Amino acid sequence: MQADKNIKSLFDGFENEFRKGDWSAIESKVLDNNRRYLLSKSKFMIGATFGLVACITLGLVHFSTTTFSDKQQVEVTESNVALKTPLEENDIQISSVSAFLIAEEPSKIEEGSTTNSVLHAGNSSDIKKQELLVLNEEASTPVNEKLNRQLPKFTMHKTTYCIGEKLEFISDSKSTESLSFKWNNKRMTLDEFKQFRLSSAGNTAFQVLENGKIIQQVHVVCQAPMARIGYKKNYDIDNPYVQFSAMNSLNNAHYEWYVDGEPIASADEFEYTFASKGMYSIKMVVRSSAGCKDSSVKSVRILRGYNLMATTVYNPEVGKWLPLGLKKEGVSFRLRIIDQEGKTVFTSIDLKNEWDGSTAENMKVSNGDLLYWVAQVTDVNGKISEYGNSLLINSELE
Amino acid sequence: MERFINVQISEIIKGCKDRDARCQKELYNRFFGLMMSTCYRYCSCRQDAEDIVQDGFIKVFDKIDSFDGNGSFEGWLKRVFVNMALDKIRKQKMQFLSINEGDNEDYLIGSTEQEEMEENELLISIGRENLVKAIQNLTPMYRAVFNLFVIEGYTHGEVAEILEVSEGTSKSNLFKAKKKLRKDIKKLLEAKYAS
């Protein structure tokens, strides 16, 4: 089609004059993804290197066992056993000391202190490593509470946030540049923290670090109301309506409903009767107690076909056809059935005159034919409404 | 960013594959406008288009390794963004409360030669900006079918597969979309001449 080609050529290589994109809106997310990607890549490299080293070691061990005498092998085993005991004792001492230091001098806590002691333990055995981790966790929990009490250098402006909202804080640290943050084992600079937005509901804890030392732990809550619209149709021919409801009701939440932009209701559900057929937009806005909001829009298409309760498939061999909604005393109508070429094959204005599947030429329609029907209905108030739908001929329908 | 001016797109893509944030920013700046233009046609407002473009770039940076260098990068990029826009429409389609899928009366009329000539003249007179506005006034499904068939050049079979509808529905939606466009454009022109 020439018109289609003209439209296509209008848009070929067309670039609207949009203002420059806001890179900062996605920057933190992109950098976060980059970091995750590079970390997984480096983990793979470390794994591969470790595998290579292990292969070489095994090769050397195999070489030594097949090369040296039996006497030398026994000596090696003995020296391993002798080394194990003193290391175990030493590990416990290191762990206790580091825990003691944390409790006594909170400002000197190095972020890596826990890791250091674990690394020592790693020299001896895995069982010991687990014991040490437990020891350190027990020691550090009350200390953080103590830190929060003693050093209020950093305060969150508020503790409840909405999804996508930037964090607000007040700091009395002399140089905010010395601050960094840790969340989910990931380090963030002050600038990254300022740009950070919570992306899921729930409680989140951040560690605040000054010059690499943990000075505080802060907790924030993220609220994320989800707006989801549910609906239930009522096919009552005299009073057709649709009931809309909030699918996930929240405690103390506030709801607003709009039909085509007009405010309609403020409860978590409402019933609505559409005056005429057409497209409608139903919007629900839900606000949580902290003011976090979400909205959802549902497009509703209202056709009046169902009100006539017409079947969409018909077998002329088993009976006659007329929409059930027309078989009602006091309803005046004009029904037309049209074939694919636009020719009218049947008309009726009487509920007793039902269609038997014959065409205007007194032929019968064939299996698989698709026809259309249009009905003009005048109700008791004189209002004329138009209904229509397709009708498929199926001779296998019982 | 000045030093990126003469850098070939292939270099920028390579940088993006290495997760170089400067290259990612450059790619974003170079293609933001074009991708906004594309997504804008599939959305009813600028805000929706912007949301899709922002999410689309995050996806592009994540999946850029899958671009093997064969074919046009712009074409690959456009496909990613069109798919993002269509995902949104598919979700909306799921939400559609279609009390009756019939109402095929309009489709019966069909498009005549006279209408097509009229359509052609209208399009020439209205201009691109107004046409975009008219496209945005279409329902999400009509808009998607119109964009895919007329502007992207897909066949009805392909459109049907992409939008998970029947071929007949695709044809019917295109017919109705064009009819609505004609009506809106006529109104726009009448208002223009009246003023």
PDB file of C-alpha atoms in Angstrom, chain A residues 1-4 6-8 10-11 14-16 18-23 25-26 29-31 33-34 37-38 231 233 242 277 279 296-303 305-306 338-339 372 374 386 388-390, chain B residues 17-19 21 24-25 28-29 32-34 36-37 40-41 46 50 54 57-58 61-62 65 95-100 102-105 108 116 119-120 123 128-129 131-132 135 139 146 149-151 176 178:
ATOM      1  CA  MET A   1       0.000   0.000   0.000  1.00  0.00           C
ATOM      2  CA  GLN A   2       1.327   3.413  -0.994  1.00  0.00           C
ATOM      3  CA  ALA A   3       0.038   5.081   2.165  1.00  0.00           C
ATOM      4  CA  ASP A   4       1.924   2.574   4.358  1.00  0.00           C
ATOM      5  CA  ASN A   6       4.743   6.913   2.840  1.00  0.00           C
ATOM      6  CA  ILE A   7       4.315   6.547   6.594  1.00  0.00           C
ATOM      7  CA  LYS A   8       7.320   4.223   6.832  1.00  0.00           C
ATOM      8  CA  LEU A  10       8.379   9.451   7.297  1.00  0.00           C
ATOM      9  CA  PHE A  11       9.938   7.575  10.202  1.00  0.00           C
ATOM     10  CA  PHE A  14      13.797   9.905  12.386  1.00  0.00           C
ATOM     11  CA  GLU A  15      15.037  11.098  15.749  1.00  0.00           C
ATOM     12  CA  ASN A  16      12.878  13.300  17.921  1.00  0.00           C
ATOM     13  CA  PHE A  18      14.283  14.849  23.056  1.00  0.00           C
ATOM     14  CA  ARG A  19      16.198  16.456  25.844  1.00  0.00           C
ATOM     15  CA  LYS A  20      19.417  14.699  26.739  1.00  0.00           C
ATOM     16  CA  GLY A  21      18.915  11.436  28.611  1.00  0.00           C
ATOM     17  CA  ASP A  22      19.368  11.422  32.354  1.00  0.00           C
ATOM     18  CA  TRP A  23      22.350   9.104  32.700  1.00  0.00           C
ATOM     19  CA  ALA A  25      19.068   7.938  36.745  1.00  0.00           C
ATOM     20  CA  ILE A  26      20.550   4.604  35.680  1.00  0.00           C
ATOM     21  CA  LYS A  29      22.289   0.493  38.613  1.00  0.00           C
ATOM     22  CA  VAL A  30      24.672   0.114  35.665  1.00  0.00           C
ATOM     23  CA  LEU A  31      27.734   0.434  37.907  1.00  0.00           C
ATOM     24  CA  ASN A  33      25.663  -4.548  37.461  1.00  0.00           C
ATOM     25  CA  ASN A  34      29.200  -3.938  36.170  1.00  0.00           C
ATOM     26  CA  TYR A  37      29.694  -8.957  36.406  1.00  0.00           C
ATOM     27  CA  LEU A  38      33.372  -8.241  37.033  1.00  0.00           C
ATOM     28  CA  TYR A 231     -12.520  -7.369  38.725  1.00  0.00           C
ATOM     29  CA  LYS A 233     -18.302  -9.097  35.962  1.00  0.00           C
ATOM     30  CA  VAL A 242     -18.386  -4.625  37.106  1.00  0.00           C
ATOM     31  CA  LYS A 277     -19.947   0.696  25.126  1.00  0.00           C
ATOM     32  CA  MET A 279     -12.910   1.857  26.009  1.00  0.00           C
ATOM     33  CA  SER A 296      -2.182   0.629  38.201  1.00  0.00           C
ATOM     34  CA  VAL A 297      -4.286   1.272  35.131  1.00  0.00           C
ATOM     35  CA  LYS A 298      -6.559  -1.273  33.556  1.00  0.00           C
ATOM     36  CA  SER A 299      -8.088  -0.758  30.147  1.00  0.00           C
ATOM     37  CA  VAL A 300     -11.646  -1.930  30.046  1.00  0.00           C
ATOM     38  CA  ARG A 301     -13.463  -2.531  26.816  1.00  0.00           C
ATOM     39  CA  ILE A 302     -17.204  -2.606  27.121  1.00  0.00           C
ATOM     40  CA  LEU A 303     -19.195  -4.199  24.361  1.00  0.00           C
ATOM     41  CA  GLY A 305     -22.783  -8.276  23.010  1.00  0.00           C
ATOM     42  CA  TYR A 306     -22.793 -10.343  26.159  1.00  0.00           C
ATOM     43  CA  ILE A 338     -24.283 -10.636   7.273  1.00  0.00           C
ATOM     44  CA  ASP A 339     -21.870 -12.870   5.355  1.00  0.00           C
ATOM     45  CA  TYR A 372     -21.572 -11.454  11.587  1.00  0.00           C
ATOM     46  CA  VAL A 374     -25.814  -6.770  14.183  1.00  0.00           C
ATOM     47  CA  GLU A 386     -26.469  -1.521  18.910  1.00  0.00           C
ATOM     48  CA  GLY A 388     -22.862  -7.154  17.313  1.00  0.00           C
ATOM     49  CA  ASN A 389     -20.550 -10.143  17.137  1.00  0.00           C
ATOM     50  CA  SER A 390     -19.294 -12.903  14.898  1.00  0.00           C
TER      51      SER A 390
ATOM     52  CA  LYS B  17      31.519  -5.480  26.719  1.00  0.00           C
ATOM     53  CA  ASP B  18      34.411  -4.811  29.130  1.00  0.00           C
ATOM     54  CA  ARG B  19      31.939  -2.968  31.384  1.00  0.00           C
ATOM     55  CA  ALA B  21      31.314   2.936  32.402  1.00  0.00           C
ATOM     56  CA  GLN B  24      28.373   2.832  28.467  1.00  0.00           C
ATOM     57  CA  LYS B  25      27.630   6.502  29.057  1.00  0.00           C
ATOM     58  CA  TYR B  28      23.643   5.919  26.095  1.00  0.00           C
ATOM     59  CA  ASN B  29      24.190   9.518  24.927  1.00  0.00           C
ATOM     60  CA  PHE B  32      19.076   7.914  23.665  1.00  0.00           C
ATOM     61  CA  GLY B  33      17.269  10.146  21.157  1.00  0.00           C
ATOM     62  CA  LEU B  34      16.759   7.451  18.543  1.00  0.00           C
ATOM     63  CA  MET B  36      13.191   7.482  22.622  1.00  0.00           C
ATOM     64  CA  SER B  37      11.735   8.150  19.161  1.00  0.00           C
ATOM     65  CA  TYR B  40       7.614   7.007  22.008  1.00  0.00           C
ATOM     66  CA  ARG B  41       5.546   5.581  19.137  1.00  0.00           C
ATOM     67  CA  ARG B  46       6.708  10.542  27.173  1.00  0.00           C
ATOM     68  CA  GLU B  50      11.424   7.255  29.128  1.00  0.00           C
ATOM     69  CA  GLN B  54      16.049   3.667  30.897  1.00  0.00           C
ATOM     70  CA  PHE B  57      19.712   0.555  28.365  1.00  0.00           C
ATOM     71  CA  ILE B  58      20.289  -1.400  31.591  1.00  0.00           C
ATOM     72  CA  PHE B  61      24.514  -3.248  28.958  1.00  0.00           C
ATOM     73  CA  ASP B  62      23.744  -6.609  30.562  1.00  0.00           C
ATOM     74  CA  ASP B  65      27.868  -9.789  24.981  1.00  0.00           C
ATOM     75  CA  GLN B  95      -5.119  -6.895  31.991  1.00  0.00           C
ATOM     76  CA  PHE B  96      -7.668  -6.183  29.286  1.00  0.00           C
ATOM     77  CA  LEU B  97     -11.161  -6.796  30.404  1.00  0.00           C
ATOM     78  CA  SER B  98     -12.670  -7.727  27.103  1.00  0.00           C
ATOM     79  CA  ILE B  99     -16.328  -8.338  27.723  1.00  0.00           C
ATOM     80  CA  ASN B 100     -16.761  -9.323  24.103  1.00  0.00           C
ATOM     81  CA  GLY B 102     -16.505  -9.419  18.631  1.00  0.00           C
ATOM     82  CA  ASP B 103     -17.636  -6.075  17.280  1.00  0.00           C
ATOM     83  CA  ASN B 104     -16.381  -6.923  13.823  1.00  0.00           C
ATOM     84  CA  GLU B 105     -18.847  -4.688  12.049  1.00  0.00           C
ATOM     85  CA  LEU B 108     -16.678  -5.899   7.328  1.00  0.00           C
ATOM     86  CA  GLU B 116      -6.666   4.878   0.607  1.00  0.00           C
ATOM     87  CA  GLU B 119      -5.517   8.526   3.667  1.00  0.00           C
ATOM     88  CA  ASN B 120      -2.450   9.296   1.594  1.00  0.00           C
ATOM     89  CA  LEU B 123      -0.780  11.844   5.891  1.00  0.00           C
ATOM     90  CA  ARG B 128       5.288  13.622  11.314  1.00  0.00           C
ATOM     91  CA  GLU B 129       4.840  15.293  14.697  1.00  0.00           C
ATOM     92  CA  LEU B 131       1.073  11.738  13.163  1.00  0.00           C
ATOM     93  CA  VAL B 132       3.048  10.593  16.222  1.00  0.00           C
ATOM     94  CA  ILE B 135      -0.572   7.202  16.892  1.00  0.00           C
ATOM     95  CA  THR B 139      -5.221   1.974  22.170  1.00  0.00           C
ATOM     96  CA  PHE B 146       0.179  -0.210  13.440  1.00  0.00           C
ATOM     97  CA  PHE B 149       3.053  -3.622  10.410  1.00  0.00           C
ATOM     98  CA  VAL B 150       3.363  -0.162   8.879  1.00  0.00           C
ATOM     99  CA  ILE B 151       6.560   1.262  10.355  1.00  0.00           C
ATOM    100  CA  LYS B 176      -9.479  -0.141  13.030  1.00  0.00           C
ATOM    101  CA  LYS B 178      -6.157   3.260  10.476  1.00  0.00           C
TER     102      LYS B 178
END
